[in-house]
Amino acid sequence: MLKGISPLLSPDLLRAIAAMGHGDELVIGDCNFPAETMGKHCIRADGVRGTEILDAVLGLFPLDTFVEAPVTLMKVVPGTLDGDPPIWNDFRSIVDKHQKNVKFGWIDRFEFYARAENAYGTVATTEQALYACIILTKGTLL
Amino acid sequence: MLKGISPLLSPDLLRAIAAMGHGDELVIGDCNFPAETMGKHCIRADGVRGTEILDAVLGLFPLDTFVEAPVTLMKVVPGTLDGDPPIWNDFRSIVDKHQKNVKFGWIDRFEFYARAENAYGTVATTEQALYACIILTKGTLL
């Protein structure tokens, strides 16, 4: 335990987000995401929700202001879900809490995988909501 | 860079202090300390002063309240210095800034080495002041 640091930020996750530089990407994967095959580092967060990790990470992690959308979600594969996944509203609220005027982007499933493969790392949560994977692009402290 | 985290806390140092538990010890070594032969982890902080690292670490690291003296210094070896090393006053001020009523302890050089060997890790600073090594015992968040 450290003063003012969420206990959800494991030593490995803390190390990862500190080591990342401008433009590096962190994936927060849900329970179905192939986390261990993506990115240079896979950091386990078993028993933890994606929303919880997102909130803890954004307490320290600045989102990129140099790109249009520093938060990226996976588009719903046609025919798999009616309407938007409810968890996207939760992601929106959490992001808004930490940083103002952040735009979200959406990409297809396999484009999402390609981005994730090039990411700095992936947090493997056990979030059970559908379409609950999210890519965060790291910014700078202005 | 992370929001609210000192840039002196490298990813490896951040990981170490997060991974340490109650009673684990972190050594901040000066430029003469045999840091790479002590403790399980040696974390380099070249170009950084011991006072700077102490201040950055204590911003996050709770000192142990279960022991008499959670801060330990090395006794001056007789004949090597007149009076107390001036940096001890700086260490005192930095500790007081972060936590109230913290007692310091002093041990002989080789007892200090023995403690350091069993420490979780050592930060290898390039602090050039004399007798500028310090052992911090980690506490809990109460």
Short mmCIF file of C-alpha atoms in Angstrom, two decimals:
data_model
loop_
_atom_site.label_atom_id
_atom_site.label_comp_id
_atom_site.label_asym_id
_atom_site.label_seq_id
_atom_site.Cartn_x
_atom_site.Cartn_y
_atom_site.Cartn_z
CA MET A 1 0.00 0.00 0.00
CA LEU A 2 1.12 3.51 -0.83
CA LYS A 3 -0.31 6.84 0.25
CA GLY A 4 -2.90 8.08 -2.24
CA ILE A 5 -2.46 5.19 -4.69
CA SER A 6 -5.37 2.87 -5.47
CA PRO A 7 -4.75 -0.70 -4.28
CA LEU A 8 -6.09 -1.82 -7.68
CA LEU A 9 -2.88 -0.54 -9.25
CA SER A 10 -0.64 -3.55 -8.77
CA PRO A 11 3.13 -3.01 -8.66
CA ASP A 12 3.38 -4.28 -12.24
CA LEU A 13 0.58 -2.05 -13.50
CA LEU A 14 2.05 0.95 -11.70
CA ARG A 15 5.41 0.20 -13.28
CA ALA A 16 3.84 -0.11 -16.72
CA ILE A 17 1.88 3.13 -16.69
CA ALA A 18 4.93 4.98 -15.32
CA ALA A 19 7.20 3.55 -18.02
CA MET A 20 4.84 4.40 -20.87
CA GLY A 21 5.59 7.50 -22.89
CA HIS A 22 3.59 9.87 -25.07
CA GLY A 23 1.53 7.94 -27.59
CA ASP A 24 2.03 4.55 -25.95
CA GLU A 25 -1.18 2.61 -25.55
CA LEU A 26 -2.62 0.57 -22.69
CA VAL A 27 -5.41 -1.90 -23.32
CA ILE A 28 -7.86 -2.76 -20.57
CA GLY A 29 -9.22 -6.11 -21.65
CA ASP A 30 -12.45 -7.72 -20.50
CA CYS A 31 -12.75 -11.39 -19.50
CA ASN A 32 -13.04 -12.52 -23.12
CA PHE A 33 -10.14 -10.51 -24.51
CA PRO A 34 -7.06 -12.51 -25.61
CA ALA A 35 -4.90 -10.41 -23.27
CA GLU A 36 -1.93 -12.72 -22.99
CA THR A 37 -1.32 -12.66 -26.73
CA MET A 38 -1.49 -8.87 -27.05
CA GLY A 39 1.03 -6.15 -26.34
CA LYS A 40 4.49 -6.37 -24.83
CA HIS A 41 3.27 -6.81 -21.27
CA CYS A 42 0.24 -8.58 -19.86
CA ILE A 43 -0.68 -7.49 -16.37
CA ARG A 44 -3.28 -9.62 -14.60
CA ALA A 45 -6.09 -8.03 -12.63
CA ASP A 46 -8.15 -11.09 -11.79
CA GLY A 47 -11.32 -10.45 -9.84
CA VAL A 48 -11.30 -6.81 -10.82
CA ARG A 49 -13.74 -5.04 -13.15
CA GLY A 50 -12.63 -3.04 -16.16
CA THR A 51 -14.47 0.00 -14.83
CA GLU A 52 -12.52 -0.20 -11.58
CA ILE A 53 -9.17 -0.46 -13.36
CA LEU A 54 -10.09 2.38 -15.72
CA ASP A 55 -10.92 4.61 -12.77
CA ALA A 56 -7.72 3.71 -10.93
CA VAL A 57 -5.48 4.12 -14.00
CA LEU A 58 -6.97 7.49 -14.98
CA GLY A 59 -6.25 8.81 -11.50
CA LEU A 60 -2.59 8.92 -12.58
CA PHE A 61 -2.57 8.52 -16.38
CA PRO A 62 -2.96 11.58 -18.62
CA LEU A 63 -4.88 10.91 -21.85
CA ASP A 64 -3.33 12.19 -25.06
CA THR A 65 -4.51 15.63 -26.15
CA PHE A 66 -2.55 15.45 -29.42
CA VAL A 67 -4.91 12.93 -31.04
CA GLU A 68 -8.58 13.13 -31.95
CA ALA A 69 -9.66 10.23 -29.73
CA PRO A 70 -7.34 9.01 -26.94
CA VAL A 71 -9.95 6.46 -25.85
CA THR A 72 -10.83 3.69 -28.28
CA LEU A 73 -13.59 1.10 -28.04
CA MET A 74 -14.43 -1.95 -30.14
CA LYS A 75 -17.41 -1.56 -32.50
CA VAL A 76 -20.25 -4.00 -31.88
CA VAL A 77 -20.04 -6.90 -34.32
CA PRO A 78 -23.33 -6.74 -36.29
CA GLY A 79 -25.97 -9.10 -34.98
CA THR A 80 -24.38 -9.69 -31.58
CA LEU A 81 -26.11 -7.04 -29.51
CA ASP A 82 -29.10 -4.71 -29.74
CA GLY A 83 -28.04 -1.12 -29.14
CA ASP A 84 -24.90 0.11 -27.42
CA PRO A 85 -23.27 -1.97 -24.70
CA PRO A 86 -24.44 -0.45 -21.40
CA ILE A 87 -20.89 -0.36 -20.00
CA TRP A 88 -19.91 2.33 -22.50
CA ASN A 89 -21.92 4.82 -20.41
CA ASP A 90 -19.90 3.81 -17.37
CA PHE A 91 -16.65 4.28 -19.29
CA ARG A 92 -17.85 7.73 -20.41
CA SER A 93 -18.64 8.80 -16.83
CA ILE A 94 -15.29 7.58 -15.53
CA VAL A 95 -13.31 9.33 -18.26
CA ASP A 96 -15.28 12.57 -17.74
CA LYS A 97 -14.48 12.43 -14.03
CA HIS A 98 -10.74 12.46 -14.73
CA GLN A 99 -10.31 14.60 -17.84
CA LYS A 100 -12.53 17.04 -19.68
CA ASN A 101 -13.51 16.97 -23.38
CA VAL A 102 -12.09 13.56 -24.18
CA LYS A 103 -13.41 12.09 -27.43
CA PHE A 104 -13.97 8.36 -27.84
CA GLY A 105 -13.21 6.51 -31.07
CA TRP A 106 -14.55 3.17 -32.32
CA ILE A 107 -12.79 0.59 -34.47
CA ASP A 108 -13.66 -2.86 -35.80
CA ARG A 109 -12.83 -5.96 -33.81
CA PHE A 110 -9.80 -7.01 -35.86
CA GLU A 111 -8.50 -3.47 -36.14
CA PHE A 112 -8.80 -3.33 -32.35
CA TYR A 113 -6.72 -6.52 -32.08
CA ALA A 114 -4.07 -5.07 -34.40
CA ARG A 115 -3.84 -1.92 -32.27
CA ALA A 116 -3.70 -4.03 -29.11
CA GLU A 117 -0.82 -6.10 -30.49
CA ASN A 118 1.22 -2.94 -30.83
CA ALA A 119 0.21 -1.59 -27.43
CA TYR A 120 2.66 -1.21 -24.59
CA GLY A 121 0.60 -3.64 -22.58
CA THR A 122 -2.73 -5.11 -21.66
CA VAL A 123 -4.46 -5.33 -18.33
CA ALA A 124 -6.31 -8.64 -18.13
CA THR A 125 -9.40 -7.91 -16.05
CA THR A 126 -12.27 -10.29 -15.42
CA GLU A 127 -14.88 -7.74 -16.48
CA GLN A 128 -17.91 -9.71 -17.65
CA ALA A 129 -19.79 -6.94 -19.44
CA LEU A 130 -19.89 -7.23 -23.24
CA TYR A 131 -17.71 -5.00 -25.42
CA ALA A 132 -15.84 -3.83 -22.35
CA CYS A 133 -12.37 -3.56 -23.87
CA ILE A 134 -10.80 -0.15 -24.07
CA ILE A 135 -7.57 1.32 -25.42
CA LEU A 136 -6.07 4.37 -23.70
CA THR A 137 -3.47 6.52 -25.46
CA LYS A 138 -1.04 8.15 -23.05
CA GLY A 139 -0.51 11.89 -23.12
CA THR A 140 1.84 14.32 -21.45
CA LEU A 141 1.56 16.49 -18.38
CA LEU A 142 1.08 19.97 -19.79
CA MET B 1 5.03 10.94 -16.40
CA LEU B 2 2.02 10.36 -14.20
CA LYS B 3 -0.32 12.83 -12.56
CA GLY B 4 0.90 13.74 -9.07
CA ILE B 5 3.86 11.33 -9.10
CA SER B 6 7.41 12.68 -8.79
CA PRO B 7 9.48 12.07 -11.93
CA LEU B 8 12.28 10.95 -9.59
CA LEU B 9 10.28 7.80 -8.89
CA SER B 10 11.37 5.63 -11.80
CA PRO B 11 9.07 2.83 -12.96
CA ASP B 12 11.27 0.30 -11.15
CA LEU B 13 11.34 2.30 -7.93
CA LEU B 14 7.60 2.83 -8.06
CA ARG B 15 7.11 -0.89 -8.57
CA ALA B 16 9.40 -1.69 -5.65
CA ILE B 17 7.80 0.59 -3.11
CA ALA B 18 4.34 -0.62 -4.18
CA ALA B 19 5.36 -4.27 -3.84
CA MET B 20 6.91 -3.85 -0.40
CA GLY B 21 4.84 -4.90 2.57
CA HIS B 22 4.76 -4.05 6.26
CA GLY B 23 8.22 -4.30 7.77
CA ASP B 24 10.04 -4.50 4.44
CA GLU B 25 13.00 -2.18 4.21
CA LEU B 26 14.25 0.14 1.49
CA VAL B 27 17.81 1.44 1.56
CA ILE B 28 18.67 4.75 -0.04
CA GLY B 29 22.38 4.46 -0.68
CA ASP B 30 24.82 7.32 -1.25
CA CYS B 31 27.46 7.31 -3.99
CA ASN B 32 29.85 5.21 -1.89
CA PHE B 33 27.36 2.59 -0.79
CA PRO B 34 27.81 -0.93 -2.26
CA ALA B 35 24.24 -0.83 -3.56
CA GLU B 36 24.50 -3.52 -6.19
CA THR B 37 25.55 -6.14 -3.64
CA MET B 38 22.76 -5.35 -1.16
CA GLY B 39 19.12 -6.35 -1.04
CA LYS B 40 17.04 -8.25 -3.57
CA HIS B 41 16.66 -5.34 -5.97
CA CYS B 42 19.02 -2.54 -6.90
CA ILE B 43 17.32 0.43 -8.49
CA ARG B 44 19.60 3.03 -10.06
CA ALA B 45 19.00 6.73 -9.55
CA ASP B 46 22.11 8.17 -11.16
CA GLY B 47 22.44 11.93 -11.05
CA VAL B 48 19.92 12.15 -8.25
CA ARG B 49 20.59 13.14 -4.64
CA GLY B 50 19.60 10.99 -1.68
CA THR B 51 17.61 13.88 -0.23
CA GLU B 52 15.59 14.14 -3.45
CA ILE B 53 14.82 10.43 -3.52
CA LEU B 54 13.92 10.44 0.18
CA ASP B 55 11.46 13.28 -0.39
CA ALA B 56 9.93 11.60 -3.46
CA VAL B 57 9.64 8.18 -1.79
CA LEU B 58 8.08 9.53 1.41
CA GLY B 59 5.40 11.26 -0.64
CA LEU B 60 3.92 7.77 -1.13
CA PHE B 61 5.62 5.49 1.41
CA PRO B 62 4.23 5.19 4.95
CA LEU B 63 6.90 4.71 7.62
CA ASP B 64 6.32 1.94 10.14
CA THR B 65 4.60 3.01 13.34
CA PHE B 66 4.98 -0.45 14.91
CA VAL B 67 8.72 -0.07 15.51
CA GLU B 68 10.73 2.34 17.66
CA ALA B 69 12.69 3.83 14.76
CA PRO B 70 11.49 3.33 11.16
CA VAL B 71 14.38 5.44 9.86
CA THR B 72 17.90 4.13 10.38
CA LEU B 73 21.22 5.88 9.74
CA MET B 74 24.81 4.66 9.83
CA LYS B 75 26.84 5.73 12.88
CA VAL B 76 29.92 7.80 12.05
CA VAL B 77 33.02 5.61 12.12
CA PRO B 78 35.25 7.12 14.86
CA GLY B 79 37.93 9.43 13.50
CA THR B 80 36.31 9.97 10.08
CA LEU B 81 34.31 13.12 10.74
CA ASP B 82 34.03 15.87 13.35
CA GLY B 83 30.47 16.18 14.58
CA ASP B 84 27.33 14.94 12.88
CA PRO B 85 27.14 14.75 9.09
CA PRO B 86 25.28 17.90 7.96
CA ILE B 87 22.95 15.89 5.70
CA TRP B 88 21.30 14.31 8.71
CA ASN B 89 19.54 17.62 9.37
CA ASP B 90 18.21 17.56 5.82
CA PHE B 91 16.96 13.99 6.28
CA ARG B 92 15.26 15.08 9.53
CA SER B 93 13.47 17.98 7.82
CA ILE B 94 12.28 15.81 4.92
CA VAL B 95 10.96 13.08 7.22
CA ASP B 96 9.19 15.65 9.41
CA LYS B 97 7.52 17.10 6.33
CA HIS B 98 5.91 13.77 5.47
CA GLN B 99 5.16 12.10 8.81
CA LYS B 100 5.01 13.35 12.38
CA ASN B 101 6.92 12.02 15.40
CA VAL B 102 9.22 9.67 13.51
CA LYS B 103 12.24 8.51 15.53
CA PHE B 104 15.60 7.89 13.89
CA GLY B 105 17.89 5.04 14.92
CA TRP B 106 21.63 4.65 14.40
CA ILE B 107 23.59 1.45 13.86
CA ASP B 108 27.25 0.62 13.17
CA ARG B 109 28.53 0.42 9.61
CA PHE B 110 28.64 -3.38 9.39
CA GLU B 111 25.32 -3.79 11.18
CA PHE B 112 23.95 -1.36 8.59
CA TYR B 113 25.35 -3.56 5.80
CA ALA B 114 23.77 -6.65 7.34
CA ARG B 115 20.37 -4.91 7.50
CA ALA B 116 20.79 -3.69 3.93
CA GLU B 117 21.53 -7.21 2.69
CA ASN B 118 18.17 -8.31 4.00
CA ALA B 119 16.34 -5.27 2.66
CA TYR B 120 13.77 -5.51 -0.11
CA GLY B 121 15.95 -3.27 -2.22
CA THR B 122 18.41 -0.44 -2.49
CA VAL B 123 18.20 2.78 -4.41
CA ALA B 124 21.65 3.62 -5.78
CA THR B 125 21.80 7.42 -5.74
CA THR B 126 24.86 9.51 -6.52
CA GLU B 127 24.51 11.54 -3.32
CA GLN B 128 27.99 12.81 -2.47
CA ALA B 129 27.39 13.91 1.11
CA LEU B 130 29.08 11.75 3.75
CA TYR B 131 27.06 9.27 5.82
CA ALA B 132 24.09 9.81 3.56
CA CYS B 133 22.74 6.25 3.56
CA ILE B 134 19.36 5.67 5.09
CA ILE B 135 17.12 2.66 5.73
CA LEU B 136 13.34 3.13 5.67
CA THR B 137 11.02 0.57 7.23
CA LYS B 138 7.64 0.39 5.52
CA GLY B 139 4.46 0.77 7.53
CA THR B 140 0.77 0.39 6.83
CA LEU B 141 -1.94 2.86 5.93
CA LEU B 142 -3.92 3.19 9.16
#
